[in-house]
């Protein structure tokens, strides 16, 4: 029976890797599918993983109609059994409804992958609609970790080394690794870091923790050095 399944988790938990693996598994059994992505870290019309894997994909624009596109593909003779939909948090609620319609009326399996909440800890509209409509929502078992070692639950935006909780909902960047720079938005460097709730609420990124530590080799775990900011 066809399903709309939403695979979710924080950044850096392997969603895109799983999307590519699922496409491989279904294609290996003779099933035909289409791959979609939006605002991928590697650019337009690609689905990429931080492990270095990548596949060509259809770029999802706000005016893309999933129903019309799949019907066009099917009537032109292409076999379509399933859809891989990465970065689904950026899809519009109406596009999510189109995906649900493809499951119900055309019997396609739709596998959507994305994060639920933005850097403000607020649900993306696309993710909210997926949670409302999906047959199943699966939280990925590969846990991303906060700098303190706890399970990461929140996605933090870091601009020029400082965590921010205001700004546009969509600014493309990636999880920073070591000394590698993030994406540039104008004259600013934008990157993302996954944090546990405790350190998200205190706006304590790994960079801020090292700056507050007595030694650069030791990160502080005492909450007194990262109090809850006044709003």
Short mmCIF file of C-alpha atoms in Angstrom, two decimals:
data_model
loop_
_atom_site.label_atom_id
_atom_site.label_comp_id
_atom_site.label_asym_id
_atom_site.label_seq_id
_atom_site.Cartn_x
_atom_site.Cartn_y
_atom_site.Cartn_z
CA UNK A 1 0.00 0.00 0.00
CA UNK A 2 1.38 3.38 -1.00
CA UNK A 3 2.41 5.75 1.78
CA UNK A 4 3.51 9.30 2.41
CA UNK A 5 6.40 8.97 4.87
CA UNK A 6 8.21 11.89 6.45
CA UNK A 7 11.76 11.16 7.63
CA UNK A 8 13.00 13.88 9.93
CA UNK A 9 15.73 14.85 12.37
CA UNK A 10 18.14 17.69 12.99
CA UNK A 11 20.75 18.76 10.48
CA UNK A 12 23.72 16.40 10.25
CA UNK A 13 21.72 13.24 11.07
CA UNK A 14 21.95 11.62 7.62
CA UNK A 15 18.61 12.47 5.97
CA UNK A 16 20.06 13.05 2.49
CA UNK A 17 22.22 9.94 2.78
CA UNK A 18 19.13 7.89 3.59
CA UNK A 19 17.26 9.50 0.69
CA UNK A 20 19.99 8.43 -1.74
CA UNK A 21 20.09 4.92 -0.25
CA UNK A 22 16.33 4.52 -0.55
CA UNK A 23 16.43 5.59 -4.18
CA UNK A 24 19.18 3.05 -4.82
CA UNK A 25 17.25 0.25 -3.10
CA UNK A 26 14.00 0.88 -4.98
CA UNK A 27 15.72 1.36 -8.34
CA UNK A 28 17.65 -1.89 -7.82
CA UNK A 29 14.30 -3.71 -7.66
CA UNK A 30 13.19 -2.30 -10.99
CA UNK A 31 11.03 0.51 -9.65
CA UNK A 32 11.03 3.88 -11.35
CA UNK A 33 11.30 7.07 -9.35
CA UNK A 34 11.84 10.81 -9.44
CA UNK A 35 14.19 12.73 -7.14
CA UNK A 36 13.40 16.23 -5.93
CA UNK A 37 15.32 18.70 -3.81
CA UNK A 38 15.31 22.38 -2.93
CA UNK A 39 18.06 24.67 -1.66
CA UNK A 40 20.55 21.81 -1.50
CA UNK A 41 23.94 22.74 -0.06
CA UNK A 42 25.60 21.75 -3.36
CA UNK A 43 23.42 24.00 -5.53
CA UNK A 44 20.37 23.63 -7.75
CA UNK A 45 19.06 20.39 -9.27
CA UNK A 46 21.09 18.07 -7.06
CA UNK A 47 20.56 15.92 -3.99
CA UNK A 48 23.83 15.69 -2.06
CA UNK A 49 25.04 14.08 1.13
CA UNK A 50 27.80 15.28 3.44
CA UNK A 51 29.41 11.89 2.86
CA UNK A 52 30.17 13.00 -0.70
CA UNK A 53 27.33 11.20 -2.50
CA UNK A 54 25.16 13.09 -4.97
CA UNK A 55 22.47 12.52 -7.60
CA UNK A 56 20.85 14.76 -10.16
CA UNK A 57 17.46 15.99 -8.97
CA UNK A 58 14.54 18.13 -10.03
CA UNK A 59 14.72 21.53 -8.33
CA UNK A 60 11.49 22.34 -6.48
CA UNK A 61 10.42 25.92 -7.09
CA UNK A 62 7.45 27.49 -5.34
CA UNK A 63 5.36 27.19 -8.52
CA UNK A 64 6.22 23.56 -9.27
CA UNK A 65 3.09 21.40 -9.45
CA UNK A 66 3.93 17.84 -8.39
CA UNK A 67 0.64 16.46 -9.70
CA UNK A 68 1.02 17.96 -13.18
CA UNK A 69 4.67 16.95 -13.42
CA UNK A 70 4.08 13.31 -12.46
CA UNK A 71 1.03 13.01 -14.74
CA UNK A 72 3.10 14.44 -17.60
CA UNK A 73 5.91 11.97 -16.92
CA UNK A 74 3.52 9.02 -16.73
CA UNK A 75 1.60 9.92 -19.88
CA UNK A 76 4.86 10.30 -21.79
CA UNK A 77 5.71 6.70 -20.98
CA UNK A 78 8.00 7.05 -17.99
CA UNK A 79 7.42 4.63 -15.14
CA UNK A 80 6.94 6.42 -11.84
CA UNK A 81 6.47 4.26 -8.74
CA UNK A 82 7.92 6.51 -6.05
CA UNK A 83 9.18 10.02 -5.30
CA UNK A 84 12.22 10.98 -3.23
CA UNK A 85 11.63 14.49 -1.85
CA UNK A 86 14.61 15.97 -0.03
CA UNK A 87 14.71 19.28 1.86
CA UNK A 88 10.93 18.97 2.12
CA UNK A 89 10.75 21.58 4.87
CA UNK A 90 11.11 24.18 2.12
CA UNK A 91 8.10 22.94 0.13
CA UNK A 92 4.86 24.90 0.32
CA UNK A 93 1.91 23.41 2.24
CA UNK A 94 0.01 23.12 -1.06
CA UNK A 95 2.86 21.12 -2.57
CA UNK A 96 2.72 18.74 0.41
CA UNK A 97 -1.00 18.31 -0.26
CA UNK A 98 -0.15 17.45 -3.87
CA UNK A 99 2.23 14.76 -2.64
CA UNK A 100 -0.53 13.29 -0.48
CA UNK A 101 -2.86 13.30 -3.48
CA UNK A 102 -0.30 11.40 -5.55
CA UNK A 103 -0.19 8.73 -2.86
CA UNK A 104 -3.97 8.45 -2.55
CA UNK A 105 -5.02 8.75 -6.19
CA UNK A 106 -2.05 7.39 -8.14
CA UNK A 107 -0.68 4.88 -5.65
CA UNK A 108 2.83 6.34 -5.56
CA UNK A 109 5.14 5.97 -2.59
CA UNK A 110 6.39 9.37 -1.46
CA UNK A 111 9.43 9.53 0.80
CA UNK A 112 9.98 13.04 2.15
CA UNK A 113 13.08 14.10 4.08
CA UNK A 114 13.59 17.29 6.03
CA UNK A 115 14.05 19.05 9.34
CA UNK A 116 10.98 20.07 11.30
CA UNK A 117 12.01 23.34 12.95
CA UNK A 118 14.06 26.34 11.86
CA UNK A 119 16.78 28.25 13.72
CA UNK A 120 14.06 29.98 15.79
CA UNK A 121 12.73 26.59 16.96
CA UNK A 122 9.56 27.20 14.93
CA UNK A 123 8.07 24.67 12.51
CA UNK A 124 8.63 25.15 8.81
CA UNK A 125 5.24 25.41 7.01
CA UNK A 126 6.12 22.44 4.79
CA UNK A 127 7.15 20.29 7.74
CA UNK A 128 4.04 21.22 9.67
CA UNK A 129 1.83 20.09 6.78
CA UNK A 130 3.82 16.88 6.40
CA UNK A 131 3.35 16.06 10.08
CA UNK A 132 -0.37 16.70 9.65
CA UNK A 133 -0.79 14.59 6.50
CA UNK A 134 1.90 11.89 6.52
CA UNK A 135 0.95 8.26 7.02
CA UNK A 136 4.09 7.93 9.12
CA UNK A 137 6.67 10.30 10.57
CA UNK A 138 10.00 8.63 11.25
CA UNK A 139 12.68 10.24 13.40
CA UNK A 140 16.07 9.13 12.13
CA UNK A 141 17.99 6.95 14.57
CA UNK A 142 21.38 8.43 13.69
CA UNK A 143 21.65 11.07 16.38
CA UNK A 144 23.51 14.29 15.74
CA UNK A 145 25.41 15.48 18.79
CA UNK A 146 25.71 18.86 20.48
CA UNK A 147 29.24 20.03 21.32
CA UNK A 148 28.60 18.93 24.92
CA UNK A 149 27.95 15.33 23.84
CA UNK A 150 24.20 15.34 24.42
CA UNK A 151 21.77 14.50 21.64
CA UNK A 152 21.23 17.54 19.42
CA UNK A 153 17.60 18.58 19.10
CA UNK A 154 17.79 22.09 17.65
CA UNK A 155 19.29 23.77 14.60
CA UNK A 156 21.11 27.00 15.42
CA UNK A 157 22.06 29.67 12.89
CA UNK A 158 25.46 31.26 13.43
CA UNK A 159 26.26 34.54 11.68
CA UNK A 160 29.86 35.72 11.84
CA UNK A 161 30.43 33.39 14.79
CA UNK A 162 27.39 34.55 16.80
CA UNK A 163 24.17 32.58 17.21
CA UNK A 164 21.09 34.50 16.05
CA UNK A 165 17.36 33.91 16.61
CA UNK A 166 16.00 36.56 14.24
CA UNK A 167 16.08 36.91 10.46
CA UNK A 168 14.71 35.32 7.31
CA UNK A 169 13.52 31.76 7.79
CA UNK A 170 15.47 30.48 4.78
CA UNK A 171 19.17 31.30 4.45
CA UNK A 172 21.12 28.47 2.85
CA UNK A 173 24.19 27.31 4.74
CA UNK A 174 25.69 24.11 6.10
CA UNK A 175 26.84 22.62 9.35
CA UNK A 176 30.25 24.15 10.04
CA UNK A 177 33.15 21.75 10.44
CA UNK A 178 36.33 22.94 12.11
CA UNK A 179 37.85 25.92 10.33
CA UNK A 180 35.81 25.52 7.16
CA UNK A 181 33.80 28.67 6.40
CA UNK A 182 30.05 28.69 6.05
CA UNK A 183 28.00 30.19 3.25
CA UNK A 184 28.17 33.91 2.55
CA UNK A 185 25.00 35.99 2.76
CA UNK A 186 26.07 39.42 1.61
CA UNK A 187 29.12 40.32 3.67
CA UNK A 188 28.24 37.86 6.45
CA UNK A 189 29.32 34.27 6.98
CA UNK A 190 26.33 32.03 7.75
CA UNK A 191 26.60 28.51 9.05
CA UNK A 192 24.52 26.19 11.20
CA UNK A 193 25.26 24.18 14.31
CA UNK A 194 23.18 21.49 15.97
CA UNK A 195 22.71 21.97 19.72
CA UNK A 196 20.92 20.28 22.60
CA UNK A 197 17.94 22.21 23.96
CA UNK A 198 19.90 23.35 27.01
CA UNK A 199 22.60 25.07 25.00
CA UNK A 200 20.21 26.28 22.30
CA UNK A 201 18.18 28.12 24.94
CA UNK A 202 21.38 29.67 26.26
CA UNK A 203 22.69 30.46 22.77
CA UNK A 204 25.89 28.66 23.65
CA UNK A 205 27.52 27.39 20.48
CA UNK A 206 30.81 25.50 20.48
CA UNK A 207 32.61 28.72 19.54
CA UNK A 208 31.01 30.62 22.42
CA UNK A 209 31.77 27.75 24.80
CA UNK A 210 35.45 27.74 23.90
CA UNK A 211 35.60 31.51 24.32
CA UNK A 212 34.14 31.16 27.82
CA UNK A 213 36.36 28.24 28.83
CA UNK A 214 39.43 28.71 31.02
CA UNK A 215 41.32 26.50 28.57
CA UNK A 216 40.64 26.29 24.80
CA UNK A 217 40.95 22.51 25.14
CA UNK A 218 38.17 22.22 27.72
CA UNK A 219 34.55 23.16 27.07
CA UNK A 220 32.50 24.42 30.05
CA UNK A 221 29.62 22.26 31.25
CA UNK A 222 28.66 24.53 34.13
CA UNK A 223 25.47 26.36 33.15
CA UNK A 224 26.60 29.43 35.09
CA UNK A 225 28.86 30.34 32.20
CA UNK A 226 25.97 30.18 29.72
CA UNK A 227 22.90 31.71 31.38
CA UNK A 228 19.57 32.01 29.64
CA UNK A 229 19.65 35.28 27.65
CA UNK A 230 17.18 38.01 28.54
CA UNK A 231 14.57 38.56 25.85
#
